[in-house]
Coordinates of C-alpha atoms and ligand atoms in Angstrom, one line a residue:
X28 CA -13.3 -29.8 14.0
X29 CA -15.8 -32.8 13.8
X30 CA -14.6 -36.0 14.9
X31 CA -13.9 -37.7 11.7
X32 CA -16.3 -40.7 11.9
X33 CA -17.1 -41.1 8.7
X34 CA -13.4 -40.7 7.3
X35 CA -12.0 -43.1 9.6
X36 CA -15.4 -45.9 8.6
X37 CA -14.5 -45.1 4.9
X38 CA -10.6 -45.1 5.9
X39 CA -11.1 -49.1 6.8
X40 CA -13.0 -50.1 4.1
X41 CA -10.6 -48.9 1.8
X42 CA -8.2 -50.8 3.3
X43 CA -9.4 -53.8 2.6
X44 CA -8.6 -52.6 -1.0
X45 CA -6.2 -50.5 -1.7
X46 CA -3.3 -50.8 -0.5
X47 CA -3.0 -48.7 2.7
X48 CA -6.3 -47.1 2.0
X49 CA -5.5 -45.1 -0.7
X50 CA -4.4 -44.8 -4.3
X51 CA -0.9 -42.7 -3.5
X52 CA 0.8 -42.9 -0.3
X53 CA 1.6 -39.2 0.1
X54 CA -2.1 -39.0 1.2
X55 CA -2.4 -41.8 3.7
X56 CA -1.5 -39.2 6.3
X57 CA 1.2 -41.6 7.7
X58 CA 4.0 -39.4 8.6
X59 CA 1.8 -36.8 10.6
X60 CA -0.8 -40.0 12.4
X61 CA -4.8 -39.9 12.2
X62 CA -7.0 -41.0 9.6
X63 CA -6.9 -39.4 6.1
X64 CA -9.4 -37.4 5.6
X65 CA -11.8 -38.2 3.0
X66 CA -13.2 -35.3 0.5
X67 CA -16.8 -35.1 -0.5
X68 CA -16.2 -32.0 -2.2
X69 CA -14.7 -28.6 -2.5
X70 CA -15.2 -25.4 -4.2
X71 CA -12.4 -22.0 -4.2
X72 CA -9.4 -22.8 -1.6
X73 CA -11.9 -24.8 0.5
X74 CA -12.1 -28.7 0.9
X75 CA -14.7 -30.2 3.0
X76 CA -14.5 -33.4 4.2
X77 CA -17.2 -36.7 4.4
X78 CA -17.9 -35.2 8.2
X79 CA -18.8 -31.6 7.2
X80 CA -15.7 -30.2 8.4
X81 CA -14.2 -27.5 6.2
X82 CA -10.9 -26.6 5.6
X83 CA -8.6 -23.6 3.8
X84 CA -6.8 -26.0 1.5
X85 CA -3.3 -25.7 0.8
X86 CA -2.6 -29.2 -1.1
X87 CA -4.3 -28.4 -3.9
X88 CA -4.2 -31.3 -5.3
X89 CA -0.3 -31.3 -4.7
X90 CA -0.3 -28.1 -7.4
X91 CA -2.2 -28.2 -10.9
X92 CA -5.1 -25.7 -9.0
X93 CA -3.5 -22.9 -9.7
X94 CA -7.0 -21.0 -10.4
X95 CA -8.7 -23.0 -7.1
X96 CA -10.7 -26.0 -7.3
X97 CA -13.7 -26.9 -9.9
X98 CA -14.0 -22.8 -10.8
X99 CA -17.1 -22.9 -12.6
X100 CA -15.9 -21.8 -16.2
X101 CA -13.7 -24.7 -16.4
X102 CA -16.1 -27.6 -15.2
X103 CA -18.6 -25.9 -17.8
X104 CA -15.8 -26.4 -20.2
X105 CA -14.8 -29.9 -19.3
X106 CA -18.7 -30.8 -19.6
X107 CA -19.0 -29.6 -22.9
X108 CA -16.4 -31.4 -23.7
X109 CA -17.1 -34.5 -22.6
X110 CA -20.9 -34.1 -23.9
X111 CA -19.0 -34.8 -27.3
X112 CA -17.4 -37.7 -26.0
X113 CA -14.9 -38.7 -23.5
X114 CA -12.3 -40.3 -25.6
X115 CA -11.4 -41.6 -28.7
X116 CA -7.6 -43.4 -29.3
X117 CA -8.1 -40.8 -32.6
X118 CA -6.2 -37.4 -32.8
X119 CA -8.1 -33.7 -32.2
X120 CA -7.9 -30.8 -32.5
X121 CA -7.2 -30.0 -28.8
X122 CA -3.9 -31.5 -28.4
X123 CA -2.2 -28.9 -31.0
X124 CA -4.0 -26.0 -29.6
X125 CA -2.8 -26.4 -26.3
X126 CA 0.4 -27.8 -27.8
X127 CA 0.8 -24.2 -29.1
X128 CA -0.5 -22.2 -26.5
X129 CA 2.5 -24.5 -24.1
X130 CA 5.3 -23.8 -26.9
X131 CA 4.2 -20.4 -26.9
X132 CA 4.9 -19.9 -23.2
X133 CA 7.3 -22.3 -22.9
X134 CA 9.4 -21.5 -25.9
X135 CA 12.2 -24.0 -25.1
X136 CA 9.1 -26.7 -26.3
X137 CA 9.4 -26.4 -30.0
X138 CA 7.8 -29.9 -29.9
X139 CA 5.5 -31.6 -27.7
X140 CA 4.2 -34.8 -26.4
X141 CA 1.2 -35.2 -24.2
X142 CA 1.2 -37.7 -22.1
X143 CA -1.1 -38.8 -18.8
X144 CA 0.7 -37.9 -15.6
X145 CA 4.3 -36.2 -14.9
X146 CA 5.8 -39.5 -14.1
X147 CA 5.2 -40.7 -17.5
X148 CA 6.8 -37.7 -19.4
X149 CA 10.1 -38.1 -16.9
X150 CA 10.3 -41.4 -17.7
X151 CA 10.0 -40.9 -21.3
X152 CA 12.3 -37.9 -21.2
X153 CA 14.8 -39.7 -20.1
X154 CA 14.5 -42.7 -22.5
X155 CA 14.8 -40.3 -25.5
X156 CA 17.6 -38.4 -24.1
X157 CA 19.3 -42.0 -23.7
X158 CA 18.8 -42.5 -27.6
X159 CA 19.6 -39.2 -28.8
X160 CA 23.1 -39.3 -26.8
X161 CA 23.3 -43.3 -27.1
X162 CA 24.2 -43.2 -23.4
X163 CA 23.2 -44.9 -20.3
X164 CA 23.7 -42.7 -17.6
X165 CA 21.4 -39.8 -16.2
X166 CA 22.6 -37.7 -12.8
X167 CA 19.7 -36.9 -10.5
X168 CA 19.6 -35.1 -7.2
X169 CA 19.2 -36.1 -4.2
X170 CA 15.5 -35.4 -2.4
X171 CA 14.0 -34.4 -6.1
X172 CA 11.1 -36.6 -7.1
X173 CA 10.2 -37.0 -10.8
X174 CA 7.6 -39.6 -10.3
X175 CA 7.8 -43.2 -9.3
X176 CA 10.0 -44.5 -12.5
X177 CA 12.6 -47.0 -11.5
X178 CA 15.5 -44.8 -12.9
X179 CA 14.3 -41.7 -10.5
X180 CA 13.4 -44.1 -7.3
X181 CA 17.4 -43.8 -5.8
X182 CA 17.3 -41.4 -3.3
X183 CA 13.6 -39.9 -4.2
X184 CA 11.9 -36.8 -2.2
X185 CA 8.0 -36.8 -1.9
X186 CA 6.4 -39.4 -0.5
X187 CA 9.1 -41.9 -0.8
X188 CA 11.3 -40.1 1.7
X189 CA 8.2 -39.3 3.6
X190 CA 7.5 -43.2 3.8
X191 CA 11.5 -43.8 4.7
X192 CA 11.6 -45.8 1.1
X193 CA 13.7 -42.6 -0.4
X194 CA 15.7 -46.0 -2.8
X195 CA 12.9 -47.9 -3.5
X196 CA 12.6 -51.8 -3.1
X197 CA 11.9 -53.3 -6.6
X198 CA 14.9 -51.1 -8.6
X199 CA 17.2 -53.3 -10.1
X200 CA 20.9 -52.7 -8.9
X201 CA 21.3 -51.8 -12.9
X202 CA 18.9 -49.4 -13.4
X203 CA 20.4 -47.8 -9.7
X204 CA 23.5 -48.0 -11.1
X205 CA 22.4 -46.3 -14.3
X206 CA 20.8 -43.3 -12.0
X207 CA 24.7 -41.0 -11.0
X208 CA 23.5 -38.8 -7.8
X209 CA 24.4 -35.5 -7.0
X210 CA 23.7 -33.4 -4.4
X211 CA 21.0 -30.1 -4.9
X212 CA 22.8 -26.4 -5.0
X213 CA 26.2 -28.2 -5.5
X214 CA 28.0 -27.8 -9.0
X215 CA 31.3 -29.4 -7.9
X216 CA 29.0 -32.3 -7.1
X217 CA 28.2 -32.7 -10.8
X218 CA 31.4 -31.8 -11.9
X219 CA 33.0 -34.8 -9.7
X220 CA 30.2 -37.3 -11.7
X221 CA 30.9 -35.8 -15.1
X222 CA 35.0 -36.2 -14.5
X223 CA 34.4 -39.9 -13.8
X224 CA 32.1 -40.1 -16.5
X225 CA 33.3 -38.0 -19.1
X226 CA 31.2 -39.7 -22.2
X227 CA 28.8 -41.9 -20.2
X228 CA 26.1 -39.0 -19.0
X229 CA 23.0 -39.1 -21.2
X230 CA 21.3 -36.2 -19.3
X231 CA 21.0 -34.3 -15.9
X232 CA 17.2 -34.3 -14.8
X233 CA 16.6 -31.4 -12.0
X234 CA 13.7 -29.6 -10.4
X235 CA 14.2 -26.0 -11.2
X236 CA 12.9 -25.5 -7.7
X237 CA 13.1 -28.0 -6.3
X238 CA 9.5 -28.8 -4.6
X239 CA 9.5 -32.9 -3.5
X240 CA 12.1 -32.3 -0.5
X241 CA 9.9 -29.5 0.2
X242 CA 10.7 -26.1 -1.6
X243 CA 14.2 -25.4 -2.2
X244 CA 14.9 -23.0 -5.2
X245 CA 18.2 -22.7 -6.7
X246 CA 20.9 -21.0 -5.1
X247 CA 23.1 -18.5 -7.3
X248 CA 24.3 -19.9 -10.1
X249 CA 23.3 -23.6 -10.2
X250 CA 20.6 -23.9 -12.9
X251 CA 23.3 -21.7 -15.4
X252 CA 26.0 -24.1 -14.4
X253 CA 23.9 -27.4 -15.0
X254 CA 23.4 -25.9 -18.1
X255 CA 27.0 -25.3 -18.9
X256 CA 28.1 -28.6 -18.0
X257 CA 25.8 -30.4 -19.9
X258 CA 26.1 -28.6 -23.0
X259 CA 30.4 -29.2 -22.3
X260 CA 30.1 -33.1 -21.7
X261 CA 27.3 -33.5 -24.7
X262 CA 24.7 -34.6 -22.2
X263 CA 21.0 -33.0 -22.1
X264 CA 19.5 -30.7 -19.8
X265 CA 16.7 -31.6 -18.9
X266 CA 14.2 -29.8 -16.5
X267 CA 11.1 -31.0 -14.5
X268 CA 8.6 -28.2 -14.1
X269 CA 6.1 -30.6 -12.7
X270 CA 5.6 -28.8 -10.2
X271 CA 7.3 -25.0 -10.9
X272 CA 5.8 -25.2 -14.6
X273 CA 3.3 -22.2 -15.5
X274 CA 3.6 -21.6 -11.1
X275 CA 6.6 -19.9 -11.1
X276 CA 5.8 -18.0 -13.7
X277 CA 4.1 -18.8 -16.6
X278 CA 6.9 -20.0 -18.8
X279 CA 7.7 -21.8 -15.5
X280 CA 11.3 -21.6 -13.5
X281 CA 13.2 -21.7 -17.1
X282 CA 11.4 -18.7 -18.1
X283 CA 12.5 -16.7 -14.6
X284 CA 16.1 -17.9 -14.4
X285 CA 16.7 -17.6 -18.3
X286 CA 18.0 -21.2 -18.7
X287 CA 16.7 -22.9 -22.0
X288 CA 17.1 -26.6 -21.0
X289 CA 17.0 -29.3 -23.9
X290 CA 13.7 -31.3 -22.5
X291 CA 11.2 -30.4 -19.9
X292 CA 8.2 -32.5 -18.3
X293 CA 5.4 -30.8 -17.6
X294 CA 2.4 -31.9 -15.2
X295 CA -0.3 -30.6 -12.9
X296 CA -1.3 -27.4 -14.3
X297 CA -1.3 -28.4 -17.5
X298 CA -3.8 -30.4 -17.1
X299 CA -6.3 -28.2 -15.4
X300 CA -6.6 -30.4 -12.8
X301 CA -7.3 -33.3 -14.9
X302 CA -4.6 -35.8 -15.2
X303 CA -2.0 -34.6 -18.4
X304 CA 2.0 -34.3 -18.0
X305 CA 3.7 -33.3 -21.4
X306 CA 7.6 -33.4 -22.2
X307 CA 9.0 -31.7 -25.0
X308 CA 12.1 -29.8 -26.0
X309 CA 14.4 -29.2 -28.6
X310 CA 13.1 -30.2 -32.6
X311 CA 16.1 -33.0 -33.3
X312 CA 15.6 -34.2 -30.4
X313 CA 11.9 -34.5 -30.1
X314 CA 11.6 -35.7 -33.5
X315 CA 12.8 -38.8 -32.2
X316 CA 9.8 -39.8 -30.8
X317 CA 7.4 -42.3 -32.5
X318 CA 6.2 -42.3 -35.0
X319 CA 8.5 -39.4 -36.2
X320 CA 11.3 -41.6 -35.4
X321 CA 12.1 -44.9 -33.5
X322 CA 11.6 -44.1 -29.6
X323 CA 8.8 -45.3 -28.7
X324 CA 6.3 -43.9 -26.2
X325 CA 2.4 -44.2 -26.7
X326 CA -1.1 -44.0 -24.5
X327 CA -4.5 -45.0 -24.9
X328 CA -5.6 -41.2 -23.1
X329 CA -2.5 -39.3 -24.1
X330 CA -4.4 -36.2 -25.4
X331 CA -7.8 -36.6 -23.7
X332 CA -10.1 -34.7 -25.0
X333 CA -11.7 -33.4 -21.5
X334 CA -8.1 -33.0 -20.0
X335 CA -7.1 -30.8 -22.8
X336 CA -10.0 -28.7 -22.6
X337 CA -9.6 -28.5 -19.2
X338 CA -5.7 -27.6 -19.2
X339 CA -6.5 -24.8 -22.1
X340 CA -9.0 -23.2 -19.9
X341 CA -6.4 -23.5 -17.1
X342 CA -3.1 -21.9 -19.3
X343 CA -5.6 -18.8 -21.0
X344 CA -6.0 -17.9 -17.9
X345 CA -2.3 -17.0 -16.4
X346 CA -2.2 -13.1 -16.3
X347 CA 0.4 -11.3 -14.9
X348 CA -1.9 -9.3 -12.3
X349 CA -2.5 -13.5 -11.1
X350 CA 1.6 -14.1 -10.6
X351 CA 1.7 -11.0 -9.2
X352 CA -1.2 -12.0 -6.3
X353 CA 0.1 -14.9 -5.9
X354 CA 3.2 -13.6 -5.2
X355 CA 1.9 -11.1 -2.8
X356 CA 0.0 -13.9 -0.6
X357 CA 2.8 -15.9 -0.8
X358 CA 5.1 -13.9 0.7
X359 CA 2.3 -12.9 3.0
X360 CA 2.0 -16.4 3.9
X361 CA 5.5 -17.0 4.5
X362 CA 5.9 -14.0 6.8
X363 CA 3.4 -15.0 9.0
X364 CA 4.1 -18.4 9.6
X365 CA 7.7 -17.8 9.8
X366 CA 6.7 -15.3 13.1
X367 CA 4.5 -17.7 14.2
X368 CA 7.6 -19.8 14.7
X369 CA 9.7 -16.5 16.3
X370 CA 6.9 -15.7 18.4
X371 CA 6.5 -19.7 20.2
X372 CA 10.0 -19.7 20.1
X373 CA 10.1 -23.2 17.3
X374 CA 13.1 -23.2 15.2
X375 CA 11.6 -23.4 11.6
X376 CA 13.1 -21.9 8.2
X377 CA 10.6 -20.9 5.8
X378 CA 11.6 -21.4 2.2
X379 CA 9.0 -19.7 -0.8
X380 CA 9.5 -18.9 -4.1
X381 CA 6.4 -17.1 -5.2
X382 CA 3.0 -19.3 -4.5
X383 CA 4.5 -22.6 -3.1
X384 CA 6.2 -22.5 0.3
X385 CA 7.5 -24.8 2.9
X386 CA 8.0 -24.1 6.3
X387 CA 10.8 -26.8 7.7
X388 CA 11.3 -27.3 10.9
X389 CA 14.9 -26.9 11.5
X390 CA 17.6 -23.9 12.7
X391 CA 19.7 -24.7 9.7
X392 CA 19.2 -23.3 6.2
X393 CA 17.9 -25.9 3.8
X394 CA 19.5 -25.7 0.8
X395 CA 19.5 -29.6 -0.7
X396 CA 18.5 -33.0 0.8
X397 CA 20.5 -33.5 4.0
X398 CA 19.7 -29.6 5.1
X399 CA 16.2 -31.0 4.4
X400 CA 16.4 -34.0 6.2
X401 CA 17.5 -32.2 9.4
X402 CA 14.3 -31.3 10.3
X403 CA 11.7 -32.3 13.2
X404 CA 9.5 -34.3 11.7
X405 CA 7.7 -34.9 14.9
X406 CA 7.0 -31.4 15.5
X407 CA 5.6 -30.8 11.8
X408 CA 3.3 -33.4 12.6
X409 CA 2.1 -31.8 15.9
X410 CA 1.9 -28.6 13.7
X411 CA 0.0 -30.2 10.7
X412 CA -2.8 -31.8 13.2
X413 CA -2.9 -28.1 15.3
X414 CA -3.8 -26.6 12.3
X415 CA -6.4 -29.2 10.8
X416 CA -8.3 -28.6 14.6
X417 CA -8.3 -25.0 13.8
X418 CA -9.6 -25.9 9.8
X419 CA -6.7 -25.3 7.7
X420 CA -5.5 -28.8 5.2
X421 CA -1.4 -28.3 4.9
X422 CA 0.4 -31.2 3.2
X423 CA 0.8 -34.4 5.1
X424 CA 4.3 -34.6 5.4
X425 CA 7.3 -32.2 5.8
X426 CA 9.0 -32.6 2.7
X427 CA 6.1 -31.2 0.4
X428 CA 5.1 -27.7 -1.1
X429 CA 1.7 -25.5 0.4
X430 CA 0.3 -24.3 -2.6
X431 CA -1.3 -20.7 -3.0
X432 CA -4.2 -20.7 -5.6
X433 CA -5.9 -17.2 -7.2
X434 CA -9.0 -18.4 -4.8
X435 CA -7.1 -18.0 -1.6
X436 CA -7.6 -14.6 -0.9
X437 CA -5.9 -12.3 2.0
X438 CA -8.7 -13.4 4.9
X439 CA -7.7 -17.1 4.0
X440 CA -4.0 -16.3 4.8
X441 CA -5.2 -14.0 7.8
X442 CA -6.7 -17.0 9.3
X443 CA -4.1 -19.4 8.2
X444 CA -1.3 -16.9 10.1
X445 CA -3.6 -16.7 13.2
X446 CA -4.2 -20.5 13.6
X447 CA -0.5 -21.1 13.0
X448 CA 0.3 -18.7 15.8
X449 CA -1.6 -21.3 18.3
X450 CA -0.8 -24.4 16.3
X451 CA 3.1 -23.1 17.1
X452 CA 2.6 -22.8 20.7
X453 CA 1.1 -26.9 20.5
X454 CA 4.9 -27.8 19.2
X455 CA 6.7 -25.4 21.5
X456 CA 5.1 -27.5 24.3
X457 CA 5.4 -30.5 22.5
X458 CA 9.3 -30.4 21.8
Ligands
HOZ524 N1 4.7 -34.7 -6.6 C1 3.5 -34.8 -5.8 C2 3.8 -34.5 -4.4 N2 5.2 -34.2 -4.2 C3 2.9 -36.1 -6.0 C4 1.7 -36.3 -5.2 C5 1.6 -37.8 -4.9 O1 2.6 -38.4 -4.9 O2 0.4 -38.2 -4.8

């Protein structure tokens, strides 16, 4: 690898800027040292950087490239699009087609709501489930992450634990107070919060799979039991397939664990790539949105004409011969780092559920937050910058997802596995 001149010049301009360099603090590369790395371009499962230096790419833009980045049908798409114009504050036809084409693979969304980004469609999930129920309180888990709304910042996963700031300065002790925690993979956790609070709960918000502590999926009977619960205490279900929606399959983690929750917000794939989240859910309850009733929730590029092209382009194209290579590579992928690891003699425990992995560096099983929060950070970092020397991008920080696109193909994960062989022995001599 290229010493990164140019990234580290461009690094310290941007500073002078943005705040920390950069526009989202998961990238600022904090929790694993160096200089971000800035991207001139990238094409497939490869990134390469302002320096020339190429990498296999397993951000991914944090997830919505499910088909790889800029494949060429999709950026013809996008430019057709926008050759008719870019925007317009007026409705189109676009937003009901891919309305449709979500409700038809996410059934549990007989209505809809585009919106820009996934932390806008939790926050507005959440306000709607308050007026439906005409209660306060929502229970969230610890180390999930549904964007950076004050009601979700209390104990937060993704960056915000990666930063140390999991209970964000800036949250009012109300809102906190408003936001019940429970603990991932534990029903009697919930239970305990819906005991105290037996008419009080508006909703329970949960990642499926979880993804923001890094990947933790849902152990036996959790999701069915959230489910239950809710539907006992007259609170909503709610489910954030930012991350696991049309990844985990393509009605999303609802779809494989046969749980129909009341809401869901939807981001990332969705959008092609583009920014679009969506919630949407049961017909009373959505119909409570404005301006079919009074709960307000509006924006100026909800519905984007380029974003929806892009995220129809992205959703026609989920096969089950693509889940099922995903799959494959992901397990692949999971393997091989997880001897890498045996064979240097690093304790690490890989969790996967199909194309997103994390590989946490830990002896104990992580199974929710504090499991997560028992690993190494240190030696992920010395892992993360041995494999950028030997050109492969993981996420910056420990408590993220990898994420597998249909461009990675088996020689990417060959090479991945071999440079994580010697990018393991760097932390076995490190620790
Ligand atoms: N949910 C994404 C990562 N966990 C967000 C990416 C970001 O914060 O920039």
């Amino acid at each position: 690898m290229r010493t990164p001149v140019r990234s580290r010049q461009l690094f310290a301009r941007a500073r002078q800027i943005l705040p920390g360099g950069v526009d989202s603090p998961v990238r600022a590369f904090q929790a694993v040292g160096g200089t971000p790395l800035f991207i001139r371009r990238a094409a497939g499962a490869t990134i390469v950087d302002v320096d020339g230096n190429r990498f296999i790419d397993y951000v991914m833009s944090w997830g919505p490239l499910i088909h790889g980045h800029a494949p060429p049908g999709l950026v013809r798409a996008a430019a057709a699009t926008a050759r008719l114009g870019t925007s317009f504050g007026a409705p189109t036809a676009l937003e009901h087609e891919l309305g449709e084409r979500v409700r038809a693979l996410v059934p549990s969304m007989a209505r809809v709501r585009f919106v820009s980004s996934g932390t806008e469609a939790a926050i507005s999930a959440v306000r709607l489930a308050r007026a439906f129920t005409g209660r306060d309180r929502i229970v969230k888990f610890a180390g999930c992450y549904h964007g950076h709304g004050d009601a979700f910042l209390v104990k937060a996963g993704s960056g915000a634990t990666t930063l140390g700031v999991p209970t964000s300065p800036g949250v009012t002790r109300a809102v906190a107070a408003d936001t019940l925690l429970a603990r991932y993979n534990d029903l009697d956790s919930v239970r305990a919060l819906f005991d105290a609070q037996p008419a009080g709960i508006a909703a329970i918000i949960v990642e499926p799979i979880a993804g923001n502590m890094g990947v933790v999926p849902p152990a036996g009977q959790f999701l069915a039991g959230l489910r239950s619960l809710a539907m006992q205490h007259g609170a909503l279900l709610i489910f954030d397939e930012v991350i696991s929606g049309f990844r985990a399959a393509a009605g999303g983690a609802q779809a494989v664990f046969g749980i129909a929750p009341d809401l869901t917000c939807l981001g990332k794939i969705i959008g092609g790539g583009f920014p679009v989240g969506a919630y949407g859910g049961r017909a009373d309850v959505m119909e409570m949105v404005a301006p079919a009733g009074p709960v307000y929730q509006a924006g100026t590029l909800s519905g984007n004409p380029v974003a929806m092209t892009a995220g129809l382009w992205a959703l026609k194209r989920l096969t089950g011969r693509l889940y099922r290579d995903l799959a494959r590579r992901g397990a692949m992928l999971a393997a091989g780092l997880a001897d890498a690891a045996r064979a240097a003699g690093v304790p690490v425990q890989v969790n996967a559920f199909g194309s997103v992995l994390t590989p946490f560096f830990t002896s104990s099983p992580v199974r929710d937050y504090d499991s997560a929060l028992t690993a190494n950070t240190g030696a992920y970092a010395t892992f993360f910058r041995g494999m950028l020397a030997r050109g492969i991008y993981p996420p910056p920080s420990q408590f993220e997802a990898w994420f597998l696109s249909a461009a990675h193909t088996d020689r990417d994960i060959a090479r991945t596995i071999e440079a994580a062989h010697a990018a393991m022995k760097d932390v076995a001599r490190a620790i």
